[in-house]
Structure formats: structure tokens, C-alpha cells
PDB file of C-alpha atoms in Angstrom:
ATOM      1  CA  MET A 187      -7.238  -6.599  11.252  1.00  0.00           C
ATOM      2  CA  ASN A 188      -5.996  -7.015  14.817  1.00  0.00           C
ATOM      3  CA  PRO A 189      -8.321  -6.722  17.844  1.00  0.00           C
ATOM      4  CA  SER A 190      -7.277  -3.194  18.833  1.00  0.00           C
ATOM      5  CA  ALA A 191      -7.766  -1.927  15.265  1.00  0.00           C
ATOM      6  CA  ILE A 192     -11.261  -3.434  15.158  1.00  0.00           C
ATOM      7  CA  GLN A 193     -12.096  -1.871  18.527  1.00  0.00           C
ATOM      8  CA  ASN A 194     -10.765   1.530  17.411  1.00  0.00           C
ATOM      9  CA  LEU A 195     -12.859   1.359  14.251  1.00  0.00           C
ATOM     10  CA  LEU A 196     -15.914   0.409  16.282  1.00  0.00           C
ATOM     11  CA  ASP A 197     -15.337   3.343  18.654  1.00  0.00           C
ATOM     12  CA  GLU A 198     -15.058   5.672  15.673  1.00  0.00           C
ATOM     13  CA  SER A 199     -18.291   4.256  14.233  1.00  0.00           C
ATOM     14  CA  LYS A 200     -20.123   4.899  17.498  1.00  0.00           C
ATOM     15  CA  LEU A 201     -18.850   8.475  17.619  1.00  0.00           C
ATOM     16  CA  LEU A 202     -19.862   9.142  13.999  1.00  0.00           C
ATOM     17  CA  HIS A 203     -23.266   7.554  14.631  1.00  0.00           C
ATOM     18  CA  ASP A 204     -23.842   9.816  17.640  1.00  0.00           C
ATOM     19  CA  HIS A 205     -22.928  12.866  15.522  1.00  0.00           C
ATOM     20  CA  ALA A 206     -25.243  11.668  12.728  1.00  0.00           C
ATOM     21  CA  LEU A 207     -28.259  11.916  15.019  1.00  0.00           C
ATOM     22  CA  ASN A 208     -27.829  15.719  14.941  1.00  0.00           C
ATOM     23  CA  ASP A 209     -25.986  16.201  11.650  1.00  0.00           C
ATOM     24  CA  LYS A 210     -26.910  14.043   8.651  1.00  0.00           C
ATOM     25  CA  GLN A 211     -23.529  14.532   6.958  1.00  0.00           C
ATOM     26  CA  TYR A 212     -22.120  11.899   9.338  1.00  0.00           C
ATOM     27  CA  THR A 213     -24.764   9.296   8.432  1.00  0.00           C
ATOM     28  CA  ILE A 214     -22.969   7.530   5.579  1.00  0.00           C
ATOM     29  CA  PRO A 215     -19.458   7.678   7.135  1.00  0.00           C
ATOM     30  CA  ALA A 216     -20.915   6.128  10.303  1.00  0.00           C
ATOM     31  CA  PHE A 217     -22.484   3.274   8.367  1.00  0.00           C
ATOM     32  CA  ILE A 218     -19.401   2.627   6.212  1.00  0.00           C
ATOM     33  CA  SER A 219     -17.020   2.516   9.186  1.00  0.00           C
ATOM     34  CA  SER A 220     -19.391   0.217  11.111  1.00  0.00           C
ATOM     35  CA  TRP A 221     -19.618  -2.146   8.120  1.00  0.00           C
ATOM     36  CA  ILE A 222     -15.817  -2.218   7.771  1.00  0.00           C
ATOM     37  CA  ALA A 223     -15.666  -3.185  11.450  1.00  0.00           C
ATOM     38  CA  TRP A 224     -18.162  -5.986  10.741  1.00  0.00           C
ATOM     39  CA  GLU A 225     -16.184  -7.283   7.755  1.00  0.00           C
ATOM     40  CA  ALA A 226     -13.004  -7.232   9.846  1.00  0.00           C
ATOM     41  CA  LEU A 227     -14.731  -9.178  12.632  1.00  0.00           C
ATOM     42  CA  ARG A 228     -16.180 -11.596  10.074  1.00  0.00           C
ATOM     43  CA  THR A 229     -12.701 -12.285   8.668  1.00  0.00           C
ATOM     44  CA  ARG A 230     -11.361 -12.706  12.185  1.00  0.00           C
ATOM     45  CA  PHE A 231     -14.124 -15.248  12.836  1.00  0.00           C
ATOM     46  CA  ILE A 232     -12.931 -17.312   9.845  1.00  0.00           C
ATOM     47  CA  ARG A 233      -9.321 -16.960  11.020  1.00  0.00           C
ATOM     48  CA  VAL A 234     -10.199 -18.288  14.484  1.00  0.00           C
ATOM     49  CA  VAL A 235     -12.140 -21.206  12.982  1.00  0.00           C
ATOM     50  CA  ILE A 236      -9.154 -22.104  10.768  1.00  0.00           C
ATOM     51  CA  HIS A 237      -6.891 -21.982  13.821  1.00  0.00           C
ATOM     52  CA  HIS A 238      -9.236 -24.272  15.764  1.00  0.00           C
ATOM     53  CA  LYS A 239      -9.167 -26.680  12.827  1.00  0.00           C
ATOM     54  CA  GLY A 240      -5.410 -27.145  13.181  1.00  0.00           C
ATOM     55  CA  TRP A 241      -3.646 -24.644  10.922  1.00  0.00           C
ATOM     56  CA  LEU A 242      -0.989 -22.121  11.902  1.00  0.00           C
ATOM     57  CA  LEU A 243      -2.207 -18.541  12.145  1.00  0.00           C
ATOM     58  CA  LYS A 244       0.375 -17.388   9.606  1.00  0.00           C
ATOM     59  CA  ASP A 245      -0.990 -19.935   7.128  1.00  0.00           C
ATOM     60  CA  ALA A 246      -4.542 -18.779   7.827  1.00  0.00           C
ATOM     61  CA  ASP A 247      -3.472 -15.179   7.184  1.00  0.00           C
ATOM     62  CA  SER A 248      -1.680 -16.124   3.946  1.00  0.00           C
ATOM     63  CA  VAL A 249      -4.707 -17.917   2.532  1.00  0.00           C
ATOM     64  CA  LEU A 250      -7.224 -15.296   3.709  1.00  0.00           C
ATOM     65  CA  ALA A 251      -5.152 -12.531   2.101  1.00  0.00           C
ATOM     66  CA  LYS A 252      -5.513 -14.270  -1.251  1.00  0.00           C
ATOM     67  CA  LYS A 253      -9.134 -15.341  -0.755  1.00  0.00           C
ATOM     68  CA  ARG A 254     -10.478 -11.816  -0.233  1.00  0.00           C
ATOM     69  CA  ILE A 255     -13.861 -12.728   1.201  1.00  0.00           C
ATOM     70  CA  SER A 256     -15.998  -9.788   0.125  1.00  0.00           C
ATOM     71  CA  SER A 257     -19.598 -10.794   0.781  1.00  0.00           C
ATOM     72  CA  MET A 258     -21.857 -12.636   3.184  1.00  0.00           C
ATOM     73  CA  SER A 259     -22.560 -15.373   0.627  1.00  0.00           C
ATOM     74  CA  ALA A 260     -18.836 -15.915  -0.029  1.00  0.00           C
ATOM     75  CA  THR A 261     -18.267 -16.144   3.720  1.00  0.00           C
ATOM     76  CA  GLU A 262     -21.057 -18.706   4.013  1.00  0.00           C
ATOM     77  CA  SER A 263     -19.320 -20.882   1.382  1.00  0.00           C
ATOM     78  CA  VAL A 264     -16.062 -20.727   3.342  1.00  0.00           C
ATOM     79  CA  ILE A 265     -17.853 -21.573   6.591  1.00  0.00           C
ATOM     80  CA  LEU A 266     -19.412 -24.639   4.979  1.00  0.00           C
ATOM     81  CA  GLY A 267     -16.073 -25.653   3.457  1.00  0.00           C
ATOM     82  CA  LEU A 268     -14.489 -25.575   6.899  1.00  0.00           C
ATOM     83  CA  GLY A 269     -17.078 -28.056   8.163  1.00  0.00           C
ATOM     84  CA  LEU A 270     -19.382 -25.761  10.135  1.00  0.00           C
ATOM     85  CA  LYS A 271     -23.136 -25.544   9.760  1.00  0.00           C
ATOM     86  CA  HIS A 272     -24.613 -22.958   7.419  1.00  0.00           C
ATOM     87  CA  PRO A 273     -25.152 -19.728   9.407  1.00  0.00           C
ATOM     88  CA  HIS A 274     -28.903 -19.960   8.833  1.00  0.00           C
ATOM     89  CA  GLN A 275     -28.812 -23.265  10.765  1.00  0.00           C
ATOM     90  CA  TRP A 276     -26.959 -21.874  13.770  1.00  0.00           C
ATOM     91  CA  SER A 277     -28.684 -21.525  17.140  1.00  0.00           C
ATOM     92  CA  LYS A 278     -31.437 -18.918  17.481  1.00  0.00           C
ATOM     93  CA  LYS A 279     -29.516 -15.724  18.347  1.00  0.00           C
ATOM     94  CA  SER A 280     -26.585 -16.582  16.095  1.00  0.00           C
ATOM     95  CA  ALA A 281     -28.772 -17.316  13.068  1.00  0.00           C
ATOM     96  CA  LYS A 282     -30.802 -14.157  13.655  1.00  0.00           C
ATOM     97  CA  GLY A 283     -27.633 -12.060  13.942  1.00  0.00           C
ATOM     98  CA  TRP A 284     -26.236 -13.400  10.691  1.00  0.00           C
ATOM     99  CA  LYS A 285     -29.540 -13.020   8.807  1.00  0.00           C
ATOM    100  CA  ALA A 286     -29.891  -9.423  10.025  1.00  0.00           C
ATOM    101  CA  LEU A 287     -26.490  -8.476   8.623  1.00  0.00           C
ATOM    102  CA  ALA A 288     -27.219 -10.318   5.369  1.00  0.00           C
ATOM    103  CA  GLU A 289     -30.388  -8.212   5.039  1.00  0.00           C
ATOM    104  CA  ILE A 290     -28.395  -5.025   5.598  1.00  0.00           C
ATOM    105  CA  GLU A 291     -25.679  -5.938   3.070  1.00  0.00           C
ATOM    106  CA  PRO A 292     -27.612  -4.609  -0.001  1.00  0.00           C
ATOM    107  CA  LEU A 293     -27.668  -1.210   1.723  1.00  0.00           C
ATOM    108  CA  ARG A 294     -23.884  -1.409   1.938  1.00  0.00           C
ATOM    109  CA  HIS A 295     -23.678  -2.112  -1.812  1.00  0.00           C
ATOM    110  CA  ARG A 296     -25.934   0.820  -2.713  1.00  0.00           C
ATOM    111  CA  LEU A 297     -23.994   3.287  -0.594  1.00  0.00           C
ATOM    112  CA  ILE A 298     -20.493   2.067  -1.495  1.00  0.00           C
ATOM    113  CA  HIS A 299     -21.202   2.028  -5.236  1.00  0.00           C
ATOM    114  CA  GLY A 300     -23.084   5.325  -5.220  1.00  0.00           C
ATOM    115  CA  PHE A 301     -26.078   3.659  -6.820  1.00  0.00           C
ATOM    116  CA  LYS A 302     -28.914   5.372  -4.986  1.00  0.00           C
ATOM    117  CA  ALA A 303     -29.483   7.889  -2.225  1.00  0.00           C
ATOM    118  CA  MET A 304     -31.039   6.411   0.906  1.00  0.00           C
ATOM    119  CA  ASP A 305     -33.234   7.788   3.656  1.00  0.00           C
ATOM    120  CA  PRO A 306     -30.796   8.935   6.399  1.00  0.00           C
ATOM    121  CA  ILE A 307     -33.091   7.639   9.157  1.00  0.00           C
ATOM    122  CA  ARG A 308     -33.012   4.141   7.646  1.00  0.00           C
ATOM    123  CA  VAL A 309     -29.227   4.265   7.251  1.00  0.00           C
ATOM    124  CA  GLN A 310     -28.836   5.377  10.876  1.00  0.00           C
ATOM    125  CA  ALA A 311     -31.066   2.515  12.037  1.00  0.00           C
ATOM    126  CA  ALA A 312     -28.996   0.034  10.016  1.00  0.00           C
ATOM    127  CA  THR A 313     -25.787   1.509  11.448  1.00  0.00           C
ATOM    128  CA  LYS A 314     -27.074   0.939  14.974  1.00  0.00           C
ATOM    129  CA  VAL A 315     -27.765  -2.736  14.165  1.00  0.00           C
ATOM    130  CA  VAL A 316     -24.258  -3.219  12.735  1.00  0.00           C
ATOM    131  CA  ILE A 317     -22.595  -1.479  15.680  1.00  0.00           C
ATOM    132  CA  CYS A 318     -24.579  -3.593  18.161  1.00  0.00           C
ATOM    133  CA  SER A 319     -23.769  -6.813  16.308  1.00  0.00           C
ATOM    134  CA  VAL A 320     -20.025  -6.086  16.406  1.00  0.00           C
ATOM    135  CA  SER A 321     -20.010  -4.731  19.977  1.00  0.00           C
ATOM    136  CA  ASN A 322     -21.979  -7.716  21.311  1.00  0.00           C
ATOM    137  CA  HIS A 323     -20.400 -10.413  19.163  1.00  0.00           C
ATOM    138  CA  ASP A 324     -20.923 -13.270  21.613  1.00  0.00           C
ATOM    139  CA  TRP A 325     -23.413 -14.637  19.061  1.00  0.00           C
ATOM    140  CA  LEU A 326     -20.363 -15.572  16.935  1.00  0.00           C
ATOM    141  CA  SER A 327     -18.247 -16.809  19.844  1.00  0.00           C
ATOM    142  CA  THR A 328     -20.706 -19.577  20.690  1.00  0.00           C
ATOM    143  CA  ILE A 329     -20.721 -21.224  17.234  1.00  0.00           C
ATOM    144  CA  PRO A 330     -19.695 -24.894  17.587  1.00  0.00           C
ATOM    145  CA  ILE A 331     -16.480 -26.066  15.922  1.00  0.00           C
ATOM    146  CA  VAL A 332     -17.278 -29.580  17.111  1.00  0.00           C
ATOM    147  CA  ASP A 333     -20.979 -30.001  17.851  1.00  0.00           C
ATOM    148  CA  ALA A 334     -20.989 -33.065  20.113  1.00  0.00           C
ATOM    149  CA  SER A 335     -23.971 -34.800  21.662  1.00  0.00           C
ATOM    150  CA  LYS A 336     -22.627 -34.093  25.154  1.00  0.00           C
ATOM    151  CA  GLU A 337     -22.206 -30.458  26.181  1.00  0.00           C
ATOM    152  CA  LYS A 338     -18.792 -31.141  27.776  1.00  0.00           C
ATOM    153  CA  ASP A 339     -17.444 -32.399  24.428  1.00  0.00           C
ATOM    154  CA  ARG A 340     -18.700 -29.372  22.530  1.00  0.00           C
ATOM    155  CA  ILE A 341     -15.976 -27.047  21.220  1.00  0.00           C
ATOM    156  CA  VAL A 342     -17.003 -23.493  20.284  1.00  0.00           C
ATOM    157  CA  VAL A 343     -15.231 -20.649  18.478  1.00  0.00           C
ATOM    158  CA  GLY A 344     -14.619 -18.652  21.657  1.00  0.00           C
ATOM    159  CA  SER A 345     -13.258 -15.117  21.937  1.00  0.00           C
ATOM    160  CA  LEU A 346     -12.679 -13.390  18.610  1.00  0.00           C
ATOM    161  CA  LEU A 347     -10.724 -10.405  19.887  1.00  0.00           C
ATOM    162  CA  LYS A 348      -8.328 -12.296  22.129  1.00  0.00           C
ATOM    163  CA  HIS A 349      -4.785 -12.675  20.797  1.00  0.00           C
ATOM    164  CA  LYS A 350      -4.082 -16.236  19.644  1.00  0.00           C
ATOM    165  CA  ARG A 351      -0.884 -18.266  19.500  1.00  0.00           C
ATOM    166  CA  SER A 352      -0.078 -21.203  17.252  1.00  0.00           C
ATOM    167  CA  SER A 353       1.866 -24.298  18.203  1.00  0.00           C
ATOM    168  CA  LYS A 354       3.581 -26.349  15.501  1.00  0.00           C
ATOM    169  CA  THR A 355       2.752 -29.494  17.451  1.00  0.00           C
ATOM    170  CA  THR A 356      -1.012 -28.880  17.541  1.00  0.00           C
ATOM    171  CA  HIS A 357      -1.402 -26.682  14.451  1.00  0.00           C
ATOM    172  CA  ASN A 358       0.379 -28.814  11.897  1.00  0.00           C
ATOM    173  CA  ARG A 359      -2.068 -29.135   9.020  1.00  0.00           C
ATOM    174  CA  CYS A 360      -0.671 -28.393   5.563  1.00  0.00           C
ATOM    175  CA  ILE A 361      -1.312 -24.928   4.100  1.00  0.00           C
ATOM    176  CA  GLN A 362      -2.039 -26.502   0.699  1.00  0.00           C
ATOM    177  CA  GLU A 363      -4.935 -28.418   2.249  1.00  0.00           C
ATOM    178  CA  LEU A 364      -6.392 -25.137   3.504  1.00  0.00           C
ATOM    179  CA  ALA A 365      -5.810 -23.485   0.120  1.00  0.00           C
ATOM    180  CA  ASP A 366      -7.693 -26.321  -1.586  1.00  0.00           C
ATOM    181  CA  ILE A 367     -10.642 -25.970   0.822  1.00  0.00           C
ATOM    182  CA  MET A 368     -10.741 -22.205   0.240  1.00  0.00           C
ATOM    183  CA  ASN A 369     -10.161 -22.553  -3.526  1.00  0.00           C
ATOM    184  CA  VAL A 370      -7.048 -20.367  -3.370  1.00  0.00           C
ATOM    185  CA  ASP A 371      -4.011 -20.488  -5.663  1.00  0.00           C
ATOM    186  CA  LEU A 372      -0.996 -20.023  -3.402  1.00  0.00           C
ATOM    187  CA  ASN A 373       1.200 -19.180  -6.392  1.00  0.00           C
ATOM    188  CA  LYS A 374      -0.997 -16.310  -7.510  1.00  0.00           C
ATOM    189  CA  VAL A 375       0.748 -13.007  -6.963  1.00  0.00           C
ATOM    190  CA  THR A 376      -1.253 -10.561  -4.867  1.00  0.00           C
ATOM    191  CA  LYS A 377      -1.490  -7.071  -6.328  1.00  0.00           C
ATOM    192  CA  PRO A 378       0.765  -4.774  -4.290  1.00  0.00           C
ATOM    193  CA  LEU A 379      -0.571  -1.679  -2.583  1.00  0.00           C
ATOM    194  CA  PRO A 380       0.709   1.637  -3.977  1.00  0.00           C
ATOM    195  CA  SER A 381       3.643   3.120  -2.079  1.00  0.00           C
ATOM    196  CA  LEU A 382       3.495   6.598  -0.539  1.00  0.00           C
ATOM    197  CA  ASP A 383       5.776   7.907  -3.312  1.00  0.00           C
ATOM    198  CA  ARG A 384       3.477   6.400  -5.955  1.00  0.00           C
ATOM    199  CA  LEU A 385       0.420   7.970  -4.309  1.00  0.00           C
ATOM    200  CA  GLU A 386       2.107  11.366  -4.321  1.00  0.00           C
ATOM    201  CA  ASP A 387       2.876  10.917  -8.039  1.00  0.00           C
ATOM    202  CA  MET A 388      -0.781  10.050  -8.686  1.00  0.00           C
ATOM    203  CA  LEU A 389      -1.877  13.220  -6.917  1.00  0.00           C
ATOM    204  CA  LYS A 390       0.149  15.356  -9.327  1.00  0.00           C
ATOM    205  CA  VAL A 391      -2.119  14.215 -12.174  1.00  0.00           C
ATOM    206  CA  PHE A 392      -5.063  15.948 -10.537  1.00  0.00           C
ATOM    207  CA  ILE A 393      -3.456  19.061  -9.067  1.00  0.00           C
ATOM    208  CA  SER A 394      -0.903  19.983 -11.750  1.00  0.00           C
TER     209      SER A 394
END
């Protein structure tokens, strides 16, 4: 998801969250949209790390599309595979931010899968944490890519919502190498999304 789409989703989450304070029917939509914004930012974080490590952005996007990182634990495995520290070993604020979202993730599973009703006040509180973590995501920007002994030699992730550009001279690592690190089969065909015509045909099943 591009930076403007993430920002738009975050703005929508904030608006829904504000409405939820007076009308509980907005509580779950606010949480779900805020969590989607978090997952989008999380994927963007991985994309930026891959870019820093020397791969073209288009190759990063190709591999990430097939990887489908769907959980905090799966993301942690990718982070370790790319040579970064485990998120629980990051600096104080960064580790706390990651652990907070990992604690909230089971709430996401319960709501998405319709497993159990939750106290609206608790969901609203969790939504506020997610919105704050995405809005103030400097805790991800300061993660070291190269953690050197001297501060001047330290390379960090940097801005996540700034548009990036690849250069074939500096981003020349092989896509197969990245696929191997991410445990992705580049030859595997990705399931296509249904077309608008197909969706309209599906609808006829339920309204005919």
C-alpha cells in the first residue's frame, strides 16, 4: 500500500474511532481499519528494509506479494531472515511498540473471525493504541539496518512513508536470493482477484 493510501486509511480510522466514542456501532469498523493500516505499515517497513539491503523495489514487491505476511510472528521471522535483531531486542520504545501490537493481535483474530463478542470499551482502547502506533511510527524508523559501534556508521530504516527510488547500480542483488531468504517460490502462480464482471455474477446467486 502506498503512503497516501496508508494515510487515508489512518484518517478514516481516526474518524471512525471518534464516532465510536458516542455510537458503539463504529467500534469494530474503527479497530479493523486501524489494524489494516498497521499491517500496511508493517509490510512497508519490510519493503524499506529489503530496499536498504540492496534489492530493487519491484523485486521487493514481487516477493512480498507472494509471501503474504499475515501475522506478527511471521513478520518477526522475516525480520530475522533479513539480518535485523528480533523486535523484542530492539531499543526500548521500539521493542515496547512491537510488543504492544503483538498483545493486541489476538483481539484482531477474535473480531475478524467472529469468534467472540468483546467489550466495546476494551476494543476502543486497543484501537487508540493501534492508531497512535501508526501515526507516531518513528519507533520503526529508528531500527538499525547496520548497527555499528560508532553512531556515525549506524544506518537506520528511516522514513517509511517517503517515496523511494531504486538504482540498478546500488540495488543489484538477485531476486532469487531474496526469494530464498523469504522462503518464496517465484514460480508459484498467485491467485487472481475476481474481476468486476465476476463479482456481479456472484451477486446474482444471492439476489436472484
